Short mmCIF file of C-alpha atoms in Angstrom, two decimals:
data_model
loop_
_atom_site.label_atom_id
_atom_site.label_comp_id
_atom_site.label_asym_id
_atom_site.label_seq_id
_atom_site.Cartn_x
_atom_site.Cartn_y
_atom_site.Cartn_z
CA MET A 56 -0.01 0.02 -0.01
CA GLU A 57 1.12 3.42 -1.02
CA LYS A 58 1.65 6.33 1.56
CA GLN A 59 -0.76 9.13 1.04
CA ILE A 60 1.25 12.35 0.84
CA PRO A 61 -0.55 15.72 0.71
CA TYR A 62 -0.39 17.42 -2.95
CA GLU A 63 1.36 20.43 -1.39
CA LYS A 64 4.20 18.42 -0.02
CA LEU A 65 4.88 16.38 -3.25
CA SER A 66 7.86 17.04 -5.29
CA LYS A 67 7.66 18.95 -8.46
CA LYS A 68 7.99 15.97 -10.52
CA GLU A 69 5.32 14.03 -8.89
CA LYS A 70 2.94 17.12 -9.04
CA ARG A 71 3.52 17.23 -12.84
CA LYS A 72 2.79 13.40 -13.08
CA ILE A 73 -0.57 13.87 -11.31
CA ASP A 74 -1.60 17.02 -13.24
CA ALA A 75 -0.90 15.43 -16.54
CA SER A 76 -2.96 12.42 -15.59
CA ARG A 77 -5.91 14.68 -14.60
CA ARG A 78 -5.93 16.57 -17.88
CA SER A 79 -8.01 15.65 -20.71
CA THR A 80 -8.21 17.20 -24.18
CA TRP A 81 -10.81 19.35 -25.61
CA GLY A 82 -11.29 17.29 -28.61
CA GLU A 83 -12.67 19.17 -31.62
CA LEU A 84 -13.68 22.16 -29.30
CA ASN A 85 -11.23 25.08 -29.28
CA PRO A 86 -11.41 26.86 -25.75
CA VAL A 87 -9.91 30.18 -26.93
CA THR A 88 -12.54 33.06 -26.65
CA ARG A 89 -13.15 34.69 -30.06
CA LYS A 90 -14.78 38.20 -30.48
CA PRO A 91 -15.35 40.14 -33.53
CA GLU A 92 -12.62 42.59 -34.64
CA ASN A 93 -13.23 46.25 -33.60
CA SER A 94 -14.23 48.19 -36.81
CA LYS A 95 -13.16 51.52 -35.24
CA ALA A 96 -9.66 50.48 -34.31
CA TYR A 97 -6.62 51.29 -36.48
CA ASN A 98 -5.64 48.46 -38.92
CA ARG A 99 -2.34 49.10 -40.77
CA ARG A 100 -3.44 46.60 -43.48
CA ARG A 101 -6.82 48.28 -44.08
CA ALA A 102 -5.07 51.85 -44.00
CA GLN A 103 -2.82 50.76 -47.05
CA ASN A 104 -5.58 49.30 -49.08
CA TRP A 105 -6.56 52.77 -50.52
CA LYS A 106 -3.65 52.65 -52.59
CA ARG A 107 -4.56 49.47 -54.15
CA GLU A 108 -8.03 50.61 -54.94
CA LEU A 109 -6.87 53.50 -57.03
CA PRO A 110 -7.30 52.80 -60.75
CA ASP A 111 -4.09 52.43 -62.76
CA SER A 112 -4.43 55.44 -65.11
CA GLY A 113 -1.27 54.92 -67.10
CA PRO A 114 1.61 57.50 -67.30
CA SER A 115 1.46 60.34 -64.85
CA PHE A 116 1.73 63.88 -66.41
CA CYS A 117 2.94 65.50 -63.19
CA ASN A 118 6.64 64.55 -64.02
CA ILE A 119 6.67 65.69 -67.52
CA ARG A 120 8.30 69.35 -68.08
CA PRO A 121 7.10 71.43 -70.95
CA VAL A 122 9.62 71.94 -73.44
CA LEU A 123 10.36 75.64 -74.06
CA ALA A 124 11.27 76.88 -77.53
CA HIS A 125 13.92 79.71 -77.54
#
């Protein structure tokens, strides 16, 4: 017959064995709580999307200098 030792007085190794035997798996269920993303919070990825939404209008005319005839 084994001696009954209080849990608090067990060694760290023995406590780990007991804890591991008492644990069970969640199976298919994921215990992480999920909540919807805050739509008002700043999101870097969404902030950069406006650049991608601009239509590609071909060459830009801002960089072309007018040629002056002398």
